[in-house]
Short mmCIF file of C-alpha atoms and ligand atoms in Angstrom, two decimals:
data_model
loop_
_atom_site.label_atom_id
_atom_site.label_comp_id
_atom_site.label_asym_id
_atom_site.label_seq_id
_atom_site.Cartn_x
_atom_site.Cartn_y
_atom_site.Cartn_z
CA MET A 1 90.16 52.15 64.18
CA LYS A 2 92.09 55.35 64.29
CA LYS A 3 95.01 55.27 66.95
CA ALA A 4 97.20 57.26 68.96
CA LEU A 5 100.42 57.30 71.08
CA ILE A 6 100.42 58.95 74.27
CA ILE A 7 103.77 59.56 75.84
CA ILE A 8 103.42 60.54 79.44
CA ASP A 9 105.90 62.95 81.07
CA LEU A 10 109.07 62.04 79.54
CA GLN A 11 110.85 65.19 81.50
CA ASN A 12 114.26 65.34 82.94
CA ASP A 13 113.05 65.37 86.26
CA PHE A 14 111.70 61.55 86.01
CA THR A 15 114.94 60.56 84.59
CA ARG A 16 118.71 60.25 85.95
CA ASP A 17 119.62 62.84 88.42
CA GLY A 18 116.09 64.82 88.25
CA GLY A 19 114.23 65.66 90.95
CA LEU A 20 111.80 63.01 91.20
CA GLU A 21 113.93 60.08 89.47
CA VAL A 22 112.28 57.12 88.43
CA PRO A 23 114.54 53.82 88.67
CA GLU A 24 115.68 52.99 84.92
CA GLY A 25 113.67 55.96 83.50
CA ASN A 26 116.21 56.40 80.87
CA GLU A 27 116.16 53.09 79.47
CA ILE A 28 112.79 53.61 77.70
CA ILE A 29 114.14 56.50 75.47
CA PRO A 30 115.07 54.52 72.69
CA GLU A 31 112.20 52.36 72.77
CA VAL A 32 109.71 55.46 72.84
CA ASN A 33 111.48 57.05 69.89
CA ARG A 34 111.19 53.72 68.19
CA LEU A 35 107.65 53.27 68.86
CA GLN A 36 106.97 56.57 67.56
CA GLU A 37 107.74 55.23 63.88
CA GLU A 38 104.99 53.19 63.97
CA PHE A 39 102.30 55.95 64.93
CA ASP A 40 100.96 58.94 62.86
CA ILE A 41 99.18 60.94 65.85
CA ILE A 42 101.39 61.46 68.70
CA ILE A 43 100.60 63.30 72.12
CA ALA A 44 102.75 64.00 74.80
CA THR A 45 102.17 65.09 78.56
CA GLN A 46 104.02 67.48 80.61
CA ASP A 47 103.91 67.49 84.57
CA TRP A 48 104.28 71.55 84.91
CA HIS A 49 104.12 72.73 88.30
CA PRO A 50 104.12 76.25 89.68
CA PRO A 51 106.75 76.70 92.59
CA ASN A 52 104.12 76.68 95.42
CA HIS A 53 102.44 73.53 94.09
CA GLY A 54 100.37 71.71 97.28
CA SER A 55 102.32 68.20 95.87
CA PHE A 56 105.74 69.62 96.99
CA ALA A 57 107.11 68.50 100.64
CA SER A 58 108.70 71.79 100.43
CA ASN A 59 105.26 73.53 100.64
CA HIS A 60 104.17 71.64 103.72
CA PRO A 61 106.35 72.78 106.82
CA GLY A 62 107.14 69.81 108.94
CA LYS A 63 106.64 67.16 106.10
CA LYS A 64 109.12 65.14 104.30
CA ALA A 65 109.26 63.86 100.66
CA PHE A 66 106.99 60.82 100.48
CA ASP A 67 104.93 61.35 103.51
CA VAL A 68 101.47 61.46 102.85
CA ASP A 69 99.25 64.53 103.71
CA GLU A 70 95.99 65.93 102.48
CA LEU A 71 95.04 68.64 99.64
CA ASN A 72 92.21 70.14 99.56
CA GLY A 73 90.12 67.42 100.95
CA LEU A 74 92.46 64.42 99.00
CA GLU A 75 95.07 62.14 99.97
CA GLN A 76 98.21 63.59 98.54
CA VAL A 77 101.49 61.96 98.34
CA LEU A 78 104.22 64.78 99.13
CA TRP A 79 106.83 64.89 96.29
CA PRO A 80 110.50 66.19 95.88
CA ASP A 81 110.09 69.66 94.39
CA HIS A 82 109.90 68.46 90.17
CA CYS A 83 108.98 69.71 87.02
CA ILE A 84 108.60 73.42 87.90
CA GLN A 85 107.44 75.51 85.14
CA GLY A 86 110.04 76.61 82.83
CA SER A 87 112.94 74.69 84.52
CA ARG A 88 115.42 72.61 83.04
CA GLY A 89 113.67 69.43 84.95
CA ALA A 90 110.38 70.09 83.09
CA GLU A 91 111.63 70.04 79.82
CA PHE A 92 111.45 66.68 77.95
CA HIS A 93 114.63 64.51 77.93
CA PRO A 94 116.81 65.87 75.25
CA GLU A 95 117.12 62.29 73.58
CA LEU A 96 113.27 62.35 72.93
CA LYS A 97 112.27 62.85 69.71
CA THR A 98 109.73 65.35 69.54
CA GLU A 99 109.45 66.02 65.89
CA LYS A 100 106.28 64.07 65.27
CA ILE A 101 104.42 65.07 69.01
CA GLN A 102 101.34 66.67 67.21
CA ALA A 103 100.21 68.32 70.63
CA ILE A 104 101.40 68.96 74.37
CA ILE A 105 99.26 68.72 77.16
CA ARG A 106 100.63 70.58 80.49
CA LYS A 107 99.16 69.41 84.01
CA GLY A 108 99.05 70.10 87.39
CA MET A 109 99.40 73.91 87.16
CA ASP A 110 96.59 74.67 89.59
CA PRO A 111 98.80 74.70 92.83
CA GLY A 112 95.87 73.41 95.00
CA ILE A 113 95.40 70.34 93.18
CA ASP A 114 97.80 67.30 91.73
CA SER A 115 97.09 66.06 88.67
CA TYR A 116 98.90 62.41 87.73
CA SER A 117 96.22 61.81 84.58
CA GLY A 118 96.57 63.58 81.33
CA PHE A 119 92.89 63.88 81.05
CA PHE A 120 91.79 65.28 84.52
CA ASP A 121 92.99 66.50 87.84
CA ASN A 122 93.08 63.94 90.70
CA GLY A 123 89.40 65.27 91.73
CA HIS A 124 87.79 65.18 88.56
CA ARG A 125 87.26 68.38 88.77
CA LYS A 126 88.60 69.84 85.61
CA SER A 127 89.06 68.22 82.30
CA THR A 128 92.56 68.94 80.57
CA GLY A 129 90.64 68.46 77.06
CA LEU A 130 92.77 65.61 75.98
CA SER A 131 89.78 63.52 75.67
CA GLY A 132 87.73 65.95 73.24
CA PHE A 133 90.85 66.57 71.36
CA LEU A 134 91.35 62.66 70.92
CA LYS A 135 87.60 62.12 70.15
CA GLY A 136 87.87 65.27 67.52
CA LEU A 137 90.59 63.46 65.65
CA GLU A 138 88.08 60.05 65.73
CA ILE A 139 90.67 58.36 67.80
CA GLU A 140 89.26 55.22 69.29
CA ASN A 141 92.71 53.52 70.34
CA LEU A 142 95.42 54.64 72.68
CA PHE A 143 98.84 53.28 73.00
CA PHE A 144 100.54 54.59 76.58
CA CYS A 145 104.19 54.61 77.25
CA GLY A 146 106.18 57.13 79.31
CA LEU A 147 106.50 57.73 83.25
CA ALA A 148 106.04 56.81 86.05
CA ALA A 149 104.00 53.66 85.00
CA ASP A 150 102.39 53.26 88.65
CA TYR A 151 101.59 57.31 88.87
CA CYS A 152 100.81 59.43 85.67
CA VAL A 153 100.76 56.31 83.13
CA TYR A 154 98.36 54.59 85.51
CA TYR A 155 95.80 57.04 86.40
CA SER A 156 96.15 58.28 82.52
CA ILE A 157 94.89 54.99 81.60
CA LYS A 158 92.38 54.52 84.10
CA ASP A 159 90.74 57.78 82.93
CA ALA A 160 91.00 56.91 79.29
CA LEU A 161 89.00 53.63 80.40
CA SER A 162 86.44 55.86 81.43
CA GLU A 163 86.71 57.84 78.49
CA GLY A 164 85.60 54.86 76.54
CA PHE A 165 89.07 54.61 74.26
CA HIS A 166 90.47 51.06 74.25
CA CYS A 167 93.88 50.93 76.05
CA THR A 168 97.21 49.44 75.34
CA LEU A 169 100.50 49.81 77.42
CA PHE A 170 103.68 49.28 76.22
CA LEU A 171 105.73 47.65 78.92
CA ASN A 172 109.00 48.22 77.35
CA GLY A 173 108.28 52.09 76.94
CA THR A 174 107.77 52.48 81.01
CA ARG A 175 109.24 52.54 84.34
CA PRO A 176 107.63 52.74 87.83
CA ILE A 177 108.60 54.29 90.84
CA SER A 178 107.75 51.04 92.80
CA SER A 179 107.72 48.03 91.22
CA ASP A 180 105.61 46.26 93.82
CA ASN A 181 103.07 48.53 93.42
CA PHE A 182 103.38 48.19 89.36
CA ASP A 183 102.99 44.52 89.93
CA LYS A 184 99.50 45.15 91.30
CA ILE A 185 98.28 47.43 89.02
CA LYS A 186 99.39 45.36 85.99
CA GLU A 187 97.02 42.95 87.20
CA GLU A 188 94.35 45.50 87.70
CA LEU A 189 94.56 47.09 84.28
CA LYS A 190 94.47 43.50 82.46
CA GLU A 191 91.32 42.57 84.58
CA LYS A 192 89.88 46.02 83.30
CA GLY A 193 90.66 45.10 79.47
CA VAL A 194 94.19 47.00 78.81
CA GLN A 195 96.65 45.10 76.60
CA LEU A 196 99.95 44.96 78.28
CA ILE A 197 102.41 44.47 75.46
CA ASN A 198 106.46 44.31 74.96
C1 VGL B 201 104.45 61.86 88.49
C2 VGL B 201 104.51 61.86 90.79
C3 VGL B 201 104.17 63.57 90.79
C4 VGL B 201 104.28 61.17 87.27
C5 VGL B 201 104.10 63.33 88.55
O1 VGL B 201 104.69 61.72 86.09
O2 VGL B 201 104.16 59.96 87.32
N1 VGL B 201 104.34 61.41 90.03
N2 VGL B 201 104.18 64.08 89.66
ZN1 ZN B 202 103.97 66.29 89.44
#
């Protein structure tokens, strides 16, 4: 069975001093680089927002970061500005090895909807094409790492399961924004048949 490594959003804004820093986010980089040695097919995602993106608290007058609001009918956590297209914060972390990355899927480009998953936007209104791309390569097993464990990694895995992929999450290769949240997510993913390994 063919396998691929999916590296989620390992970008400057999710690491130390970034716009939406994930605690200990930097610690996974050597591990993700090491994991890449075990894979022939490696895909990465990039959160890639326009400055007027509707997930930014700065675009909701009177609201602040981490408030919950609504965006075109969907509940939306409001984030600090992050991963603005073409900015340094949106670049992959400079210590991430990128030579073997075969395809980069950018997401979150529509200002009217957020896109945590690498497969679909949060309303499942549009596909990114990632599922078809992987199926075209006859890949059945996906191995996930990257940031943040409780948002983009989690939603990517849920969509991958619904697309019929067998999924594994490298716990050493991911970190959450909220560890309480991630404890619940780990239980849910285990029940859904995801392998959690170190
Ligand atoms: C992410 C919040 C907002 C992530 C992206 O990559 O997990 N989280 N945008
Ligand atoms: Zn984002």
